[in-house]
Short mmCIF file of C-alpha atoms in Angstrom, two decimals:
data_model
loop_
_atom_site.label_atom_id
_atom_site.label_comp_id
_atom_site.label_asym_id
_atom_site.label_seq_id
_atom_site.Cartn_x
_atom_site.Cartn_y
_atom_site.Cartn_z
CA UNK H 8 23.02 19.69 -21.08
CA UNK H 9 24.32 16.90 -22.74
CA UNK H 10 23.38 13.24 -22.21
CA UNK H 11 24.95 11.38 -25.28
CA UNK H 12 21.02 10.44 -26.81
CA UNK H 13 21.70 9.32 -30.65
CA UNK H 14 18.83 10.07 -32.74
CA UNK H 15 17.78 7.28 -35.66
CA UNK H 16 14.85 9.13 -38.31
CA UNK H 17 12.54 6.76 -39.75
CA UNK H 18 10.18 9.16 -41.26
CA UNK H 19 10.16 12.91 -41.47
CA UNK H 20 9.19 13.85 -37.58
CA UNK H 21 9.23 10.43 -36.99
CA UNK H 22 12.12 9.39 -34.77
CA UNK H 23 13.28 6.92 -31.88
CA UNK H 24 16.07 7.46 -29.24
CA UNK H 25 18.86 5.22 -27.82
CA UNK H 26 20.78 5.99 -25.25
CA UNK H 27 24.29 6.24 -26.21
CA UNK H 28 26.29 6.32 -23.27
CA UNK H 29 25.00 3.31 -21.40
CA UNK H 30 22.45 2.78 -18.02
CA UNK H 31 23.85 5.05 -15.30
CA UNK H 32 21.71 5.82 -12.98
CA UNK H 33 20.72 9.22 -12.59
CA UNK H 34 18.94 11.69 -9.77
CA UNK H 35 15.26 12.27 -10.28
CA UNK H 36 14.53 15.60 -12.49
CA UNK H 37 11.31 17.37 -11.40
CA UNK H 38 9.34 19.61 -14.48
CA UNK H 39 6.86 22.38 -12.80
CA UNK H 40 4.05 22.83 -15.12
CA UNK H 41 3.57 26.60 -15.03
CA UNK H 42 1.29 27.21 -18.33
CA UNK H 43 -1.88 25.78 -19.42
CA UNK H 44 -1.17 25.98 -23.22
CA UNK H 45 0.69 23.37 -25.43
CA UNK H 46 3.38 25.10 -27.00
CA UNK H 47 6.31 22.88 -27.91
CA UNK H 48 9.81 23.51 -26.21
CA UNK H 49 12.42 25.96 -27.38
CA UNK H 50 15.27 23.56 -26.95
CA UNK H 51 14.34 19.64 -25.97
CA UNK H 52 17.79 18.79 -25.18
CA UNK H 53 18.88 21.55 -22.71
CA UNK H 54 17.40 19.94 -19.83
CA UNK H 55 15.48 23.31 -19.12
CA UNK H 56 11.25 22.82 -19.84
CA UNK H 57 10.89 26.46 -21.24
CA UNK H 58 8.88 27.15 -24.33
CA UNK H 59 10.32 30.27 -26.81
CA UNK H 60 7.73 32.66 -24.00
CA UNK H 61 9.73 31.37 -21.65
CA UNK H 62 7.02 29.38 -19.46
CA UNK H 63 6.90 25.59 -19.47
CA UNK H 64 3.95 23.57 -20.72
CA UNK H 65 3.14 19.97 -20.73
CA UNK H 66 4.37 19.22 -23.68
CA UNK H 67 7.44 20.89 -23.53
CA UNK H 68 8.18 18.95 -20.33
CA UNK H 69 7.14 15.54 -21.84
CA UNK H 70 10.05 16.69 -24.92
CA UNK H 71 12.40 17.46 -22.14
CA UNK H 72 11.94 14.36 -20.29
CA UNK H 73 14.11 12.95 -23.63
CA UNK H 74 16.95 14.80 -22.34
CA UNK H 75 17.42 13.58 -18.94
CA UNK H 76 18.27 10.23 -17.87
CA UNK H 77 15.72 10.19 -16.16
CA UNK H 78 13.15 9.21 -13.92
CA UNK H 79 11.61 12.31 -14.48
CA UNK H 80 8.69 14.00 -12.40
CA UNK H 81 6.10 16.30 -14.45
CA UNK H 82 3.99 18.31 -11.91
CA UNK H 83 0.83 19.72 -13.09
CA UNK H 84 -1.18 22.95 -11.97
CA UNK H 85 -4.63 23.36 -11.48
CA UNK H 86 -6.94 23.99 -14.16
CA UNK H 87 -7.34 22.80 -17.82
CA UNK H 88 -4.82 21.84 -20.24
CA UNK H 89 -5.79 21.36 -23.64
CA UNK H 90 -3.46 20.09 -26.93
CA UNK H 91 -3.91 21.54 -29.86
CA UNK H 92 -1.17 20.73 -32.06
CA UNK H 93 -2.03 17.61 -34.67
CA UNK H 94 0.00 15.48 -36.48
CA UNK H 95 1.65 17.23 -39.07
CA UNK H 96 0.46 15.32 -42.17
CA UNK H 97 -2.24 12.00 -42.21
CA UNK H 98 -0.83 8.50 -40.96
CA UNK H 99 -2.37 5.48 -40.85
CA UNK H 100 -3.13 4.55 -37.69
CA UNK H 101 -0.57 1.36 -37.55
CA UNK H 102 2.06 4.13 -38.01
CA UNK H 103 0.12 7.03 -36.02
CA UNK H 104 0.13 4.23 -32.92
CA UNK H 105 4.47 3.99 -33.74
CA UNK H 106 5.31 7.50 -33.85
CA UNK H 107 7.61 9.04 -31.21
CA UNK H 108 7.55 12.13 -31.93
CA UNK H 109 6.13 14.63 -29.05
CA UNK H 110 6.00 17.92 -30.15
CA UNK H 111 3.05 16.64 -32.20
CA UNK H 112 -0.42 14.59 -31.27
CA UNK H 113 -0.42 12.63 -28.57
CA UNK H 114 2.56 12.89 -25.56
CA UNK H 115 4.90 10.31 -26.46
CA UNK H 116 7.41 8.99 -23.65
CA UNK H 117 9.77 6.80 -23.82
CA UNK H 118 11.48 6.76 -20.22
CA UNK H 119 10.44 6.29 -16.59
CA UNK H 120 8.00 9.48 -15.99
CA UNK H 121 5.47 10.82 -13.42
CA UNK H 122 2.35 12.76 -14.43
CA UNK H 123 0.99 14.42 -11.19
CA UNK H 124 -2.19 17.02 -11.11
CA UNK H 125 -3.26 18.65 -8.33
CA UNK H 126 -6.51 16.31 -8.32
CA UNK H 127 -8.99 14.77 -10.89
CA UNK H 128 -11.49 17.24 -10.10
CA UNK H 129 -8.94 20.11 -10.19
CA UNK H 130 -6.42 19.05 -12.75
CA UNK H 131 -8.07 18.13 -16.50
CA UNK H 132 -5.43 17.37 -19.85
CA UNK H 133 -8.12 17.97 -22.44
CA UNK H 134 -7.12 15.86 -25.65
CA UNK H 135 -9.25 18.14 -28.29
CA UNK H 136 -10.25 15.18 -30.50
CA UNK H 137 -6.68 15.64 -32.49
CA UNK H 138 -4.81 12.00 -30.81
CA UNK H 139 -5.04 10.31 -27.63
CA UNK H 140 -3.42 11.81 -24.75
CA UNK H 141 -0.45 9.55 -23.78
CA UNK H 142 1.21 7.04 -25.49
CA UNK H 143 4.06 5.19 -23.21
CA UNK H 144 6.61 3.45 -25.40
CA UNK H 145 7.53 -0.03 -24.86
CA UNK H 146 10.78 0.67 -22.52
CA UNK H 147 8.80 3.30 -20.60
CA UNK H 148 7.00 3.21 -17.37
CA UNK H 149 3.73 5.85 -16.12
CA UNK H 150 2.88 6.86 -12.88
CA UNK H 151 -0.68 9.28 -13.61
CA UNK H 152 -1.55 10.54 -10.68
CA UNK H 153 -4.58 13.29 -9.84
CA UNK H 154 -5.94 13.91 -13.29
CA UNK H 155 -8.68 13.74 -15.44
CA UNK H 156 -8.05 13.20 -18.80
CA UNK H 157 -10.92 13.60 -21.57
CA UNK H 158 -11.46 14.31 -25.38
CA UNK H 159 -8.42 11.83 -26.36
CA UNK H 160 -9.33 10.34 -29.79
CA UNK H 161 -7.58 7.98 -31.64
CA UNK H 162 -9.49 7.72 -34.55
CA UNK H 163 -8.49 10.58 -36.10
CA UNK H 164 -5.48 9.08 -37.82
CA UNK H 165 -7.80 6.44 -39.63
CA UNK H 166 -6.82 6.33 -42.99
CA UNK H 167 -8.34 3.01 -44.39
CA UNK H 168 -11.18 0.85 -43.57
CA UNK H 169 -8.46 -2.13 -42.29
CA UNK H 170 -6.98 0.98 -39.29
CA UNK H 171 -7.86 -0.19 -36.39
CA UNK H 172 -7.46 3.14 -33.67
CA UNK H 173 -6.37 1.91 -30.36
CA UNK H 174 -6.52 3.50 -26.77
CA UNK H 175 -8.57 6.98 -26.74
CA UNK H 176 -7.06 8.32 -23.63
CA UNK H 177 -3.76 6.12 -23.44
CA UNK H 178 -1.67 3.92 -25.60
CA UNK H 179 -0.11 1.64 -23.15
CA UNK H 180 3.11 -0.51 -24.65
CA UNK H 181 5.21 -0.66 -21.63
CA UNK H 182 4.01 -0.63 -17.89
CA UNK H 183 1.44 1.82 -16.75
CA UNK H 184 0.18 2.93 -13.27
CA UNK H 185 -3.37 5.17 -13.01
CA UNK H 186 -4.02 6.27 -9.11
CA UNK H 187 -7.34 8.68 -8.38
CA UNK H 188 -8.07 9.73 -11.92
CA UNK H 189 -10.71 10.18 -14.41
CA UNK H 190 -10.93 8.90 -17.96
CA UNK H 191 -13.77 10.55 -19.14
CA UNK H 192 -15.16 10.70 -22.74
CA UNK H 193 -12.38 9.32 -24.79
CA UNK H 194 -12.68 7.19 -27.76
CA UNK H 195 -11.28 4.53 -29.85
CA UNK H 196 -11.96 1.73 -32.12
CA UNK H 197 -10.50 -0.46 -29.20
CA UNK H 198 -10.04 0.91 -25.52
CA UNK H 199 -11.48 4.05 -25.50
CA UNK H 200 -10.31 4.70 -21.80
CA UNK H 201 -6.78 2.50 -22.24
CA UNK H 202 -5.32 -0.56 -24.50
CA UNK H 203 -2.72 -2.10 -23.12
CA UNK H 204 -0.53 -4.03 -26.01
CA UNK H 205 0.20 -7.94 -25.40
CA UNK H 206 2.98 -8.76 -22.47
CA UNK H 207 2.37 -5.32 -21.12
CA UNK H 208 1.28 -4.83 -18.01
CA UNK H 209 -0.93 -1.88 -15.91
CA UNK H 210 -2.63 -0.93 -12.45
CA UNK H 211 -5.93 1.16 -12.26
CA UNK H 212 -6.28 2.47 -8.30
CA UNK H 213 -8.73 4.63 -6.77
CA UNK H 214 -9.94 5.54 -10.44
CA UNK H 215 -12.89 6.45 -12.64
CA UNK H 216 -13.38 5.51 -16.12
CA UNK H 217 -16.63 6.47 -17.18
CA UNK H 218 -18.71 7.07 -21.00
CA UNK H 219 -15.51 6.49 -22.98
CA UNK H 220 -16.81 4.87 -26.46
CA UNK H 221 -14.78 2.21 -28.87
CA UNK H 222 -15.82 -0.22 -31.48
CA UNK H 223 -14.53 -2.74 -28.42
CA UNK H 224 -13.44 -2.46 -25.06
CA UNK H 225 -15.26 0.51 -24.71
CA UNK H 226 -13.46 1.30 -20.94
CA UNK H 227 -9.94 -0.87 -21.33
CA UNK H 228 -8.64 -3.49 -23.58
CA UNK H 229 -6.39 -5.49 -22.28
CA UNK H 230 -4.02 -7.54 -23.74
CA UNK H 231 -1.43 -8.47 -21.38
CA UNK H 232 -1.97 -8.21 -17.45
CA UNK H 233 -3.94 -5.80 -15.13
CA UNK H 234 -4.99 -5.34 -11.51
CA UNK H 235 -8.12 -2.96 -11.01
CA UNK H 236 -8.54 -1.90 -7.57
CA UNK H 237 -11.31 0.33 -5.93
CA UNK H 238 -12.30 1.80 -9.23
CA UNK H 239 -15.66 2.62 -10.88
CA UNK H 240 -16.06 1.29 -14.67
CA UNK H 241 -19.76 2.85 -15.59
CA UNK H 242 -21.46 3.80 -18.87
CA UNK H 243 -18.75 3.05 -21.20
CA UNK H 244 -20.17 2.04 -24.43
CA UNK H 245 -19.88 0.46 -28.06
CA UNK H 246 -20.50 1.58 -31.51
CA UNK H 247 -20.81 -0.07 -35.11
CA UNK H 248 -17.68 0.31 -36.85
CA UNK H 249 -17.46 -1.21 -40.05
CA UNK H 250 -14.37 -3.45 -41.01
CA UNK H 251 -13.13 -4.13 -44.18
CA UNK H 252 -13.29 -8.00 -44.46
CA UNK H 253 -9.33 -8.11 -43.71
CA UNK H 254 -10.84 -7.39 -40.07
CA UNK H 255 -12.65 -10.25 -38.77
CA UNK H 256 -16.85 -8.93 -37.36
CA UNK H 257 -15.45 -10.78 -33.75
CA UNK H 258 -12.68 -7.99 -33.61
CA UNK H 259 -16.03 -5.50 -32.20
CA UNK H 260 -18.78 -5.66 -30.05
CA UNK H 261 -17.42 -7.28 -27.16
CA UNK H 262 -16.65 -5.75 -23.61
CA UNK H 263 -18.49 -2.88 -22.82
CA UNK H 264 -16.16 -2.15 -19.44
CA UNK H 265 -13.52 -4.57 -19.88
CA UNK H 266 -12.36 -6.66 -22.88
CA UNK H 267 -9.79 -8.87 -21.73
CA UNK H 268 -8.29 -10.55 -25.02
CA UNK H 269 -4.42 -11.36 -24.03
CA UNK H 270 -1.52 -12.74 -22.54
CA UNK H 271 -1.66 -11.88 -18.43
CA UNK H 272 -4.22 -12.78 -15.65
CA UNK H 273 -6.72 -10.05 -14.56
CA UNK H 274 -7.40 -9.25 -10.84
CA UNK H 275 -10.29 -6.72 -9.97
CA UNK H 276 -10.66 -5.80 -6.56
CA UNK H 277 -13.04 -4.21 -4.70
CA UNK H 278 -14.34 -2.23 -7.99
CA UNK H 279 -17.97 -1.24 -9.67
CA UNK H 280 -18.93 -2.34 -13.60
CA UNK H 281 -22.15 -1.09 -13.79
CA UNK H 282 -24.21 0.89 -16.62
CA UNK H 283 -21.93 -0.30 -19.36
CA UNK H 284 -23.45 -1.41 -22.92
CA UNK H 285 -21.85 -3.66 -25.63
CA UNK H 286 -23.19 -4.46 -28.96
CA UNK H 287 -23.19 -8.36 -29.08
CA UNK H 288 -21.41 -10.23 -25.76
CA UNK H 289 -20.30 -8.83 -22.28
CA UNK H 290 -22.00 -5.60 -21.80
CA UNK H 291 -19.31 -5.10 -18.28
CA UNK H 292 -16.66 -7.46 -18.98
CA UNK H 293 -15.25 -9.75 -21.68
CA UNK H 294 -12.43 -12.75 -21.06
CA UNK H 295 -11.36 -14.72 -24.40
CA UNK H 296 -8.03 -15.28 -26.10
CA UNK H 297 -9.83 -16.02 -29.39
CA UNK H 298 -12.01 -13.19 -31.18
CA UNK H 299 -15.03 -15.81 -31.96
CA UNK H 300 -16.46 -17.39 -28.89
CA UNK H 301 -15.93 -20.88 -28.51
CA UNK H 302 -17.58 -21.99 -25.21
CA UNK H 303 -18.77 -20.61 -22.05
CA UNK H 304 -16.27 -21.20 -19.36
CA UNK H 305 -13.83 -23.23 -22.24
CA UNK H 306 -10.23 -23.12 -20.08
CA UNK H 307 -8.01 -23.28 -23.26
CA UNK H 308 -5.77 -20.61 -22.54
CA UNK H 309 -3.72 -20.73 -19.16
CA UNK H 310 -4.47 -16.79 -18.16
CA UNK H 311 -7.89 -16.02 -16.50
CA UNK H 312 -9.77 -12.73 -14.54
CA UNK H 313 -10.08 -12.78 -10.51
CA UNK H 314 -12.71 -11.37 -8.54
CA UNK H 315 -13.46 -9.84 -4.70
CA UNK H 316 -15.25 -8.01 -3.39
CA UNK H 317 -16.73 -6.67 -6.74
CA UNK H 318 -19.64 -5.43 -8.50
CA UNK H 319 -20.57 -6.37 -12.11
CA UNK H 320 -24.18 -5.48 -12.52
CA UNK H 321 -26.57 -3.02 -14.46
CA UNK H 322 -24.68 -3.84 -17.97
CA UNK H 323 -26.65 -4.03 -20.79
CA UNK H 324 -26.76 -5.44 -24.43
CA UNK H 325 -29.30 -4.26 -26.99
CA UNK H 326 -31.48 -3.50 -24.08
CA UNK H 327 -31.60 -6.83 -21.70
CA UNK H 328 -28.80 -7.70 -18.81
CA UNK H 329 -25.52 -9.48 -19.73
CA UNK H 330 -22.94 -8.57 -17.52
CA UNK H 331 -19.80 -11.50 -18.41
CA UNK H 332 -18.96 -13.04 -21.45
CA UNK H 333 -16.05 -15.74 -21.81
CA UNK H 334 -14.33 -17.68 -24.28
CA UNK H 335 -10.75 -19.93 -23.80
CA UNK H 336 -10.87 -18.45 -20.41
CA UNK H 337 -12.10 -18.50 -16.84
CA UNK H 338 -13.39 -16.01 -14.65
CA UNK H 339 -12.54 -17.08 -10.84
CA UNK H 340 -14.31 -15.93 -8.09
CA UNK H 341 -12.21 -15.26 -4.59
CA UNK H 342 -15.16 -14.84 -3.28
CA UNK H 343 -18.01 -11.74 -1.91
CA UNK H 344 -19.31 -10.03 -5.49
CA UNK H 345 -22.62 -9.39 -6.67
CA UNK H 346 -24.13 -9.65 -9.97
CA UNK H 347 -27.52 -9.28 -11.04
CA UNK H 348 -27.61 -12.01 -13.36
CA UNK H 349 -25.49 -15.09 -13.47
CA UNK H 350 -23.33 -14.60 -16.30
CA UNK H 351 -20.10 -14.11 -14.33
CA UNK H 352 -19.88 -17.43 -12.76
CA UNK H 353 -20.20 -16.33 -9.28
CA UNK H 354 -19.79 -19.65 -6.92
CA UNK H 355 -17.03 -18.45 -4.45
CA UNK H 356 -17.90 -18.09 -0.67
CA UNK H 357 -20.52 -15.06 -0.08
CA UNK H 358 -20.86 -14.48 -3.46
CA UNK H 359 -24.22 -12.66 -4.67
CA UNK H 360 -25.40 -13.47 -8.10
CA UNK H 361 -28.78 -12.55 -9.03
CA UNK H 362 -29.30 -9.70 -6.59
CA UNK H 363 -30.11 -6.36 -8.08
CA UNK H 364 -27.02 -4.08 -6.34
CA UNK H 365 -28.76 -1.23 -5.74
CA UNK H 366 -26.47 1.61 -6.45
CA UNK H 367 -27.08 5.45 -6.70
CA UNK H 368 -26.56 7.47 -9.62
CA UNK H 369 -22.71 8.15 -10.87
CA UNK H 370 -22.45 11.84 -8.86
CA UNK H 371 -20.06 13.08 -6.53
CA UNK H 372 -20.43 11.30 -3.56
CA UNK H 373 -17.21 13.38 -1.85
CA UNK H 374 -13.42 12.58 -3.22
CA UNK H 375 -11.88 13.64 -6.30
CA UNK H 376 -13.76 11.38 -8.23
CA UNK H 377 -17.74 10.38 -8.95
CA UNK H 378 -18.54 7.14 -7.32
CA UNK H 379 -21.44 5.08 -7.47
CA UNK H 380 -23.09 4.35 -3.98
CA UNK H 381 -24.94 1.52 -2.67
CA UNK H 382 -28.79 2.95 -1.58
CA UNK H 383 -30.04 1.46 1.45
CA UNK H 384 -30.69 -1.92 1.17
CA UNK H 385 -28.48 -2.69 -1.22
CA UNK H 386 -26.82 -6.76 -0.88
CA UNK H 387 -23.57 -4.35 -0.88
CA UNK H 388 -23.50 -2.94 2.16
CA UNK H 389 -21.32 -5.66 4.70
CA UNK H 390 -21.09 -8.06 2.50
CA UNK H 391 -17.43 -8.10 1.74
CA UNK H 392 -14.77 -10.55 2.95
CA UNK H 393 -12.83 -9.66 6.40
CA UNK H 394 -9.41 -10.48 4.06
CA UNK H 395 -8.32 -8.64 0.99
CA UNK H 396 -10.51 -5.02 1.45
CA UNK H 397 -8.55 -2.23 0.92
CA UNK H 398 -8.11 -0.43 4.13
CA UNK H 399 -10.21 2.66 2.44
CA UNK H 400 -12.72 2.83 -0.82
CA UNK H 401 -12.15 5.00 -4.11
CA UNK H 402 -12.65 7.92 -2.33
CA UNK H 403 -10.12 7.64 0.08
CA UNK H 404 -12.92 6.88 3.13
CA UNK H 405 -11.72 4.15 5.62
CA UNK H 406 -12.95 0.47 5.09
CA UNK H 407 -14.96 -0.97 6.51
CA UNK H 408 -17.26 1.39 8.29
CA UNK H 409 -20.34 -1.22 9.25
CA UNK H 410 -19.33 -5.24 10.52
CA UNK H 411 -17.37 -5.75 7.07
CA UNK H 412 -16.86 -4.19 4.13
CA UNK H 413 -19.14 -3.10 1.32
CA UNK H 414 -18.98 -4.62 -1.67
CA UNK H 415 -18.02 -2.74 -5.03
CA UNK H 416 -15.19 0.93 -5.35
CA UNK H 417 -17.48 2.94 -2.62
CA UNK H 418 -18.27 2.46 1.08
CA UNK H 419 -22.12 3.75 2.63
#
């Protein structure tokens, strides 16, 4: 099938794609996933996902999906997918993070696409430690839907000590939607669930990310804007990476959740940061458009992060509570979080700081993905505002179930 794409090589294997015969809109094209391994396609411009055994893989749909004009639907099966194909020869990662080239490392798109999986506990796109999973180009646009995604690494592709790897599960430079699924275990020198590039922009529904690791950021950097919504962010974590002194030492240890560094607002609703550990500021969540901290609560920079109806508690650094850091920017409260210290500026009506929350272990607590439940007695449980709950919690259970409610992703 032809679609008039013109093909411009930068590097060997390295290539980008313009569309040569203009914007006409075109029907939906729908990819069924039929095979759990990752070989490439026998023919990425047919239109046809169909590998040389004749079955169709991931990645052979994600190559196809440069053949269509798109949007295009990829429907996944249950079970586990796992890549196994690296980059063919060593990149920095500056050029590694560039490179559009799918049939190797992580699934590059570049057009409107939908990733669905059956669910996040039935559905899992194993990265194998050779890339990240996705990387969405800066004209495309995600939908993930029903997965869980895990062992996406970005750091492979360091080369120097000045590479900074960025986003262990996904490499977000265009827009990016993630509804009821799992980043689990991914890792990065900065978002080791998902970094979002400046003037980008991504949602997070309905979602776990959970014991991803990165130098910074160790759930999400963001750099542009975001809205978090019913989601768990729990036990992500930092380690030491050492910088070459072309890399500023502010560039890591901040934002063991959240680092929010860029050029968007932030609005988290009706979410749990909790169990999350950074190295020197911000153990949940981060806000600062400089890399050095100023001052506390310094409004330089016209962006800022909204709360309700949230939980930021349990996050740790080097052993003692710290839950928010900021610095040229302002956390706003809309009102009905909890915090168990009072880092996070919590002054909006029925807000909670200084309560312990309460919360069960990270377990299955019924949906597709693990939650984190208030016990009994927790300052959660109908505490939430009458205006702006979702009309059900993470797991899909109807809000509220008491007088108002809960605060935090899950209701009792």
């Amino acid at each position: 099938m032809s679609v008039g794409v013109a093909t411009v090589a930068l590097l060997p294997g390295l290539a980008i794609t313009a569309d040569a015969a203009g914007a006409a809109a075109a029907e939906t094209v729908t990819h069924e996933v039929d095979a759990l391994g990752d070989a490439v396609d026998a023919d990425p411009r047919d239109g046809v996902c169909r590998t040389a055994s004749g079955t169709c893989t991931l990645r052979a749909a994600v190559q196809e999906t440069r053949a269509s004009r798109g949007p295009d639907v990829i429907v996944l099966p249950r079970g586990r997918i796992e890549l196994s194909r690296p980059l063919a020869w060593p990149l920095p990662s500056l050029v590694a993070d560039l490179e559009r080239d799918p049939s190797r490392g992580d699934l590059d798109l570049v057009g409107p696409v939908t990733v669905r999986g059956a669910a996040a506990d039935a559905t899992t796109i194993d990265g194998n430690a050779i890339d990240r999973v996705f990387s969405v180009g800066p004209r495309s646009n995600l939908t993930l839907s029903d997965v869980k995604i895990t062992g996406g690494d970005a750091t492979v592709a360091d080369r120097t000590p000045a590479d900074i790897a960025i986003g262990g599960a996904i490499l977000n430079l265009g827009r990016l939607t993630v509804e009821r699924v799992a980043l689990v275990r991914n890792k990065a020198d900065g978002g080791g669930g998902i970094f979002s590039t400046p003037f980008t922009t991504f949602t997070v529904r309905d979602s776990l990310i959970a014991f991803n690791t990165a130098a910074e950021g160790g759930g999400l950097r963001i750099d542009g804007g975001a809205t978090i919504v019913n989601s768990t962010i729990a036990g992500n974590r930092l380690f030491e990476r050492p910088f070459s002194q072309l890399i500023p030492d502010e560039i890591t240890g901040y934002g063991g959740g959240i680092d929010h560094r860029g050029s968007g607002n932030v609005t988290i609703v009706s979410s749990t940061i909790t169990g999350n550990t950074a190295l020197k500021a911000g153990g949940g969540y981060t806000s600062g458009q400089g890399y050095a901290p100023i001052a506390p609560l310094t409004n330089v920079w016209p962006y800022r992060t909204t709360l309700l109806n949230t939980i930021v508690a349990g996050n740790t650094v080097g052993g003692r509570l710290d839950n928010c850091h900021v610095s040229s920017m302002v956390i706003e409260s809309r009102g009905h979080n909890l915090a168990d210290d009072g880092s996070c500026f919590l002054t909006g009506p029925g807000d909670r700081p200084g309560r312990a929350a309460r919360l069960g272990a990270l377990a299955d607590n019924g949906g597709p993905t693990r939650t984190r439940m208030p016990l009994a007695g927790s300052p959660a449980i109908d505490a939430g505002a009458t205006g702006g709950c979702p009309g059900a919690d993470q797991r899909g259970v109807r809000r509220p179930r008491g007088t108002a409610c809960d605060i935090g992703a899950v209701e009792r």
